[in-house]
Backbone as a chain_set.jsonl record, in Angstrom:
{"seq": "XXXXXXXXXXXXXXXXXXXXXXXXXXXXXXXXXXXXXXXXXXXXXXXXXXXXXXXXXXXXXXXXXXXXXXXXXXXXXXXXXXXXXXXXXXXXXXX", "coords": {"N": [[5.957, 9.92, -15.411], [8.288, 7.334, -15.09], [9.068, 3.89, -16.028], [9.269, 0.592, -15.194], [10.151, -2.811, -16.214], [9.378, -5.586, -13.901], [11.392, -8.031, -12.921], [10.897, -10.596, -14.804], [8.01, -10.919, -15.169], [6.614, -9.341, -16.716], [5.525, -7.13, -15.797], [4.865, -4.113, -15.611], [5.822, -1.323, -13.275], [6.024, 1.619, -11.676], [8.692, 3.558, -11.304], [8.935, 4.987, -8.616], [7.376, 4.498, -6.121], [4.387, 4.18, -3.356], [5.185, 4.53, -0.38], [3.048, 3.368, 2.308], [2.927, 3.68, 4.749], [2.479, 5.541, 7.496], [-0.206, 6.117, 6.88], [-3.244, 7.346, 7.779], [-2.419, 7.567, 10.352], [-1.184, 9.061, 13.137], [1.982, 8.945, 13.806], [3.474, 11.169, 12.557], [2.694, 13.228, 12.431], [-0.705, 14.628, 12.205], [-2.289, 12.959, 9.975], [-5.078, 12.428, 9.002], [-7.96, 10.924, 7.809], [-9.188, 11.775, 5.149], [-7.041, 13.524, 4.428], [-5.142, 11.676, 3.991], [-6.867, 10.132, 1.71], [-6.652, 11.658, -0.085], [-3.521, 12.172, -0.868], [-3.482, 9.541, -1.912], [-4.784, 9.607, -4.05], [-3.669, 11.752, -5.489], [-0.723, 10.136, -6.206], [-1.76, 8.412, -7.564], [-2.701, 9.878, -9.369], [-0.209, 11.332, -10.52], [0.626, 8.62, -11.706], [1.705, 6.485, -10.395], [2.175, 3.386, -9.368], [2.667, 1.661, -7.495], [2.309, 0.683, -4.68], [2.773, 0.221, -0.696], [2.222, -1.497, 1.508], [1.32, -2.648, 4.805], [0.146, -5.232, 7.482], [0.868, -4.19, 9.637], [1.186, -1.362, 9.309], [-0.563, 1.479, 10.268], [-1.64, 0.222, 12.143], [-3.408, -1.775, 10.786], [-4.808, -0.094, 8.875], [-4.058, 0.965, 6.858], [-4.009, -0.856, 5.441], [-6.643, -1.167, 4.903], [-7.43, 1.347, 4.057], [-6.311, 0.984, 1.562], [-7.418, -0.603, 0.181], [-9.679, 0.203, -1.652], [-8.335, 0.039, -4.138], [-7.591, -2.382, -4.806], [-7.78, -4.442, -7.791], [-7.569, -2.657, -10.066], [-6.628, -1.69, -12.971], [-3.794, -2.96, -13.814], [-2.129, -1.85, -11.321], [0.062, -2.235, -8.882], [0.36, -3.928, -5.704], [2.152, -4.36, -2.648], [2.249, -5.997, 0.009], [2.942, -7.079, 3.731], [3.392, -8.863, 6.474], [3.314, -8.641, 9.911], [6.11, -10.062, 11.919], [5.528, -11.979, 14.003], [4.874, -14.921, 15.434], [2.182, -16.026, 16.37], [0.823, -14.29, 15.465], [1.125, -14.357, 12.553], [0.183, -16.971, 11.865], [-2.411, -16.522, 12.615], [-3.334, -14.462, 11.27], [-2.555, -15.875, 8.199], [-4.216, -17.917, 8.178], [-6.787, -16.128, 7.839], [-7.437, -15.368, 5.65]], "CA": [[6.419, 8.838, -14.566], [8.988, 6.49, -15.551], [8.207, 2.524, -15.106], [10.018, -0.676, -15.705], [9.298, -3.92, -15.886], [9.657, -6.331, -12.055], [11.451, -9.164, -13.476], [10.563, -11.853, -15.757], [6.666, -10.828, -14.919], [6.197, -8.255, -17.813], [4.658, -6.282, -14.844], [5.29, -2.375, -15.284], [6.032, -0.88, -12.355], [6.547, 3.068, -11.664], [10.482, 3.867, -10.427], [8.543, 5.636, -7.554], [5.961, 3.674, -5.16], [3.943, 4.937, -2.129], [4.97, 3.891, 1.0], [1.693, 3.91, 3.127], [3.008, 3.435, 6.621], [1.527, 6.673, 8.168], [-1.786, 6.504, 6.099], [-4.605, 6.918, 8.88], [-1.683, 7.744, 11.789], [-0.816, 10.605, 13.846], [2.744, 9.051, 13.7], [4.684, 12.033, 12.19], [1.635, 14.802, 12.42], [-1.819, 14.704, 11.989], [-2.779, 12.135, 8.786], [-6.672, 11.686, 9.215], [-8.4, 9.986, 6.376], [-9.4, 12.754, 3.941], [-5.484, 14.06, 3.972], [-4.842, 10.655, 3.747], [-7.12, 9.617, 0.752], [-5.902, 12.981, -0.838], [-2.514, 11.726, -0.895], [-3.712, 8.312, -2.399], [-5.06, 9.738, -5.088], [-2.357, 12.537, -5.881], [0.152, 9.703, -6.308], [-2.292, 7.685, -8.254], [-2.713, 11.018, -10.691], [0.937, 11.39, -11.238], [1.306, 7.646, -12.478], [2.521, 6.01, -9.24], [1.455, 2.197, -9.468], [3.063, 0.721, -6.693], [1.771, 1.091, -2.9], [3.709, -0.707, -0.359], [1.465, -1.587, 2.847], [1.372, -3.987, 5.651], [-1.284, -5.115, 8.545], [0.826, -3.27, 11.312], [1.098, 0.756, 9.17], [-1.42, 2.408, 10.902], [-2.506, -0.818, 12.541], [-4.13, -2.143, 9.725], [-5.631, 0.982, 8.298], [-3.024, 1.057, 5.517], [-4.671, -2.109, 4.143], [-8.157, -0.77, 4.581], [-7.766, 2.537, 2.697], [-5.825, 0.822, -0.029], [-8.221, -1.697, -0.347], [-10.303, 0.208, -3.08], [-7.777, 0.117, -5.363], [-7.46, -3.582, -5.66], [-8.388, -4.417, -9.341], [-7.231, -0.977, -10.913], [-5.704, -2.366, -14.096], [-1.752, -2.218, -14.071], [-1.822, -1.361, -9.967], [1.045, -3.642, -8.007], [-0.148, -3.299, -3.918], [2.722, -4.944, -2.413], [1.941, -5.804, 1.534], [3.473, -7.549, 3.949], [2.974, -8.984, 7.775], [4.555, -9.171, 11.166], [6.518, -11.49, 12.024], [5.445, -12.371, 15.606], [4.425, -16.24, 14.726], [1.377, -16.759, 16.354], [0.322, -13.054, 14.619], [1.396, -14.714, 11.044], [-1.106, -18.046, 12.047], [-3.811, -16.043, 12.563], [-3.212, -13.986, 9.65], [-2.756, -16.745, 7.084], [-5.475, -18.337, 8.429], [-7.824, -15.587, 7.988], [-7.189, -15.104, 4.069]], "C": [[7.168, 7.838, -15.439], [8.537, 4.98, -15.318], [9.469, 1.765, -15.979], [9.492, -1.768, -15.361], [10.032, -5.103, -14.613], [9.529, -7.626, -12.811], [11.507, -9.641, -14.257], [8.925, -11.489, -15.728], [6.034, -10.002, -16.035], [5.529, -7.205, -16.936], [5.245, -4.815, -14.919], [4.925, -1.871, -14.431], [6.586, 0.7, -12.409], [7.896, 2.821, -10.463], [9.594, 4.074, -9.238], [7.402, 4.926, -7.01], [5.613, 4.559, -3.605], [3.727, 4.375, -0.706], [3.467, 4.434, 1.879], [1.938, 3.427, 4.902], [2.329, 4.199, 7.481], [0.383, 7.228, 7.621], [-2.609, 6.54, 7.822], [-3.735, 7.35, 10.393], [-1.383, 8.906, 11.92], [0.894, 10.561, 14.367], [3.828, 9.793, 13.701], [3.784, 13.343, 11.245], [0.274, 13.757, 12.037], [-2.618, 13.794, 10.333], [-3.846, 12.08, 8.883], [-6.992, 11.163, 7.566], [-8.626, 11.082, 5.104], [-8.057, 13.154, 3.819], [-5.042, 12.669, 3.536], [-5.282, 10.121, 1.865], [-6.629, 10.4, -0.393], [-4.889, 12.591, -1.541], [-2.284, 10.592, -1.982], [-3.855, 8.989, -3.899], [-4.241, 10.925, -6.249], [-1.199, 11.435, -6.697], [-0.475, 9.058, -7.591], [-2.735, 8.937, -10.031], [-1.432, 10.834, -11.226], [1.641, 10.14, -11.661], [2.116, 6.495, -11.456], [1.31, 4.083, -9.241], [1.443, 0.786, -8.393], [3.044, 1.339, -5.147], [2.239, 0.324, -2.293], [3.324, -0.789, 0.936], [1.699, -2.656, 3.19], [-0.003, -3.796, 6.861], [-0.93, -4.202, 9.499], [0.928, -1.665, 10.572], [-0.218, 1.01, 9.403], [-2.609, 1.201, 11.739], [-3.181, -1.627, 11.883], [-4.938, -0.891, 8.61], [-5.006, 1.291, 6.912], [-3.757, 0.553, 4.947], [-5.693, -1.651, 3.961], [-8.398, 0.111, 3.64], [-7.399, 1.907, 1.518], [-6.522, -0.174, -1.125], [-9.41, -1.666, -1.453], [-9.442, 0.318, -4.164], [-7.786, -1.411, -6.149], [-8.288, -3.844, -6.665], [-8.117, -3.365, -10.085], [-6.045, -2.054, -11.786], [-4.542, -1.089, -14.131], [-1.418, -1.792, -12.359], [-0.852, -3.053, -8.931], [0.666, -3.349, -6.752], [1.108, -4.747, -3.891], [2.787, -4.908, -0.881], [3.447, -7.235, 1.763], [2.821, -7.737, 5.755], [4.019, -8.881, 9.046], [5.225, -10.119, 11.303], [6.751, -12.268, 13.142], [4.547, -13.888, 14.983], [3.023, -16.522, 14.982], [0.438, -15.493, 15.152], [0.442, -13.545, 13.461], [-0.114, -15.606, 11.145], [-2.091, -17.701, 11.454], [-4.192, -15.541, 11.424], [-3.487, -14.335, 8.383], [-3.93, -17.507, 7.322], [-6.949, -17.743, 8.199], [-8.188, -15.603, 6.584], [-7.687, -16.508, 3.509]], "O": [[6.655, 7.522, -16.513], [7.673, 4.785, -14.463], [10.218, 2.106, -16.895], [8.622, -1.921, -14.503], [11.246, -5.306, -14.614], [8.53, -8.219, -13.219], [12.439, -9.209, -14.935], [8.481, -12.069, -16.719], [4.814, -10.089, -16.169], [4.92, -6.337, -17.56], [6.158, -4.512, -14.15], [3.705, -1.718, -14.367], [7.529, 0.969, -13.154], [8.018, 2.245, -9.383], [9.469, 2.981, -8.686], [6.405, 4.867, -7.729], [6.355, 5.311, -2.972], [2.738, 3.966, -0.097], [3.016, 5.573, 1.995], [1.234, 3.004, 5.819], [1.558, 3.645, 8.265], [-0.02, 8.385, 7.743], [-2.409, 5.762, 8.756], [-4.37, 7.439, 11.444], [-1.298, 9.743, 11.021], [1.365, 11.482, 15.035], [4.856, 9.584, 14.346], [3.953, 13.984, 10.208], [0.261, 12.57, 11.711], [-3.564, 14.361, 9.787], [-3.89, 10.849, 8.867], [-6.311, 11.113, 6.542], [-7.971, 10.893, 4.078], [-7.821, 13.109, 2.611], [-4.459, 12.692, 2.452], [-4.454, 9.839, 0.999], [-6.261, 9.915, -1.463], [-5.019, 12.554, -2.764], [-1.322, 10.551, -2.749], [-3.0, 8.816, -4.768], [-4.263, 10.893, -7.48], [-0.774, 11.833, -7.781], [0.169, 9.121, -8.639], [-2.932, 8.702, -11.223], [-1.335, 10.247, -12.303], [2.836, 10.159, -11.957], [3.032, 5.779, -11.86], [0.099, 3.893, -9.134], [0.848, -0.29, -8.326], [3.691, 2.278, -4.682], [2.408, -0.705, -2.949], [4.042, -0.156, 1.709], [2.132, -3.579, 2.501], [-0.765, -2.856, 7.088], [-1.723, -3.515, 10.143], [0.731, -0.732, 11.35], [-1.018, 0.661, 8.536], [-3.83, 1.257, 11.882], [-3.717, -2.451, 12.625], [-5.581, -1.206, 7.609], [-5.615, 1.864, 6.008], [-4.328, 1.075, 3.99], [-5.999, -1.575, 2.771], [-9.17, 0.006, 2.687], [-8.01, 2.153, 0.478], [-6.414, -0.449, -2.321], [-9.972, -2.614, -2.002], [-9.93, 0.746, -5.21], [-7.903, -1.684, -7.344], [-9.478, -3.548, -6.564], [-8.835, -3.385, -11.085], [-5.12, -2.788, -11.438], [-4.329, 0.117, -14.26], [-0.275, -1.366, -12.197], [-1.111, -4.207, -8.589], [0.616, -2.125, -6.639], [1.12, -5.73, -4.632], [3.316, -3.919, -0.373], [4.236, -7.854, 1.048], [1.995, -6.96, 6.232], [5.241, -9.028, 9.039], [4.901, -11.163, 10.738], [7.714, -13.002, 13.365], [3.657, -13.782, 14.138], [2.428, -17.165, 14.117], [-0.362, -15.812, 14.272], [-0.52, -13.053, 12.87], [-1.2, -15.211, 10.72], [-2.633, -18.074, 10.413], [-5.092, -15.941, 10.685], [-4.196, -13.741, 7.571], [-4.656, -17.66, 6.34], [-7.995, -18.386, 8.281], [-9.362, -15.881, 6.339], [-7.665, -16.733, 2.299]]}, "num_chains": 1, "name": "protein.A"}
């Protein structure tokens, strides 16, 4: 795996990140959680450091599976939210 560094941050980052939009969804076939965590950890073998979730991929389920990684030294999770306003509110409010 190749990596570079994001910025001014000294943060090494792998070229390649893992979109997790259809973690946990039946989207674009059959994902259930064990193919799912499979996946997670495939990417996470071959050096992949950057996961790229939000609350609405798979409804929130994105965030949930990815949520044992947080703390893995050197791992960037880069989320993101809707942007229906009162949906943000609530959101920032909950954190």
């Amino acid at each position: 795996m190749h990596y570079r560094v994001l910025g001014k941050t000294g943060v090494k980052v792998s070229e390649i990140g893992f979109g997790a939009w259809v973690i946990g969804t039946s989207m674009y076939g059959d994902l259930d959680r064990e193919y799912s965590v499979r996946l997670i950890k495939t990417a996470l073998d071959l050096g992949v450091n950057v996961f790229d979730t939000a609350d609405m991929y798979g409804d929130g389920l994105s965030e949930k599976m990815l949520d044992g990684l947080v703390g893995l030294a050197g791992l960037c999770l880069v989320t993101g939210l809707a942007w229906e306003e009162p949906h943000v509110h609530t959101w920032l409010e909950s954190q």
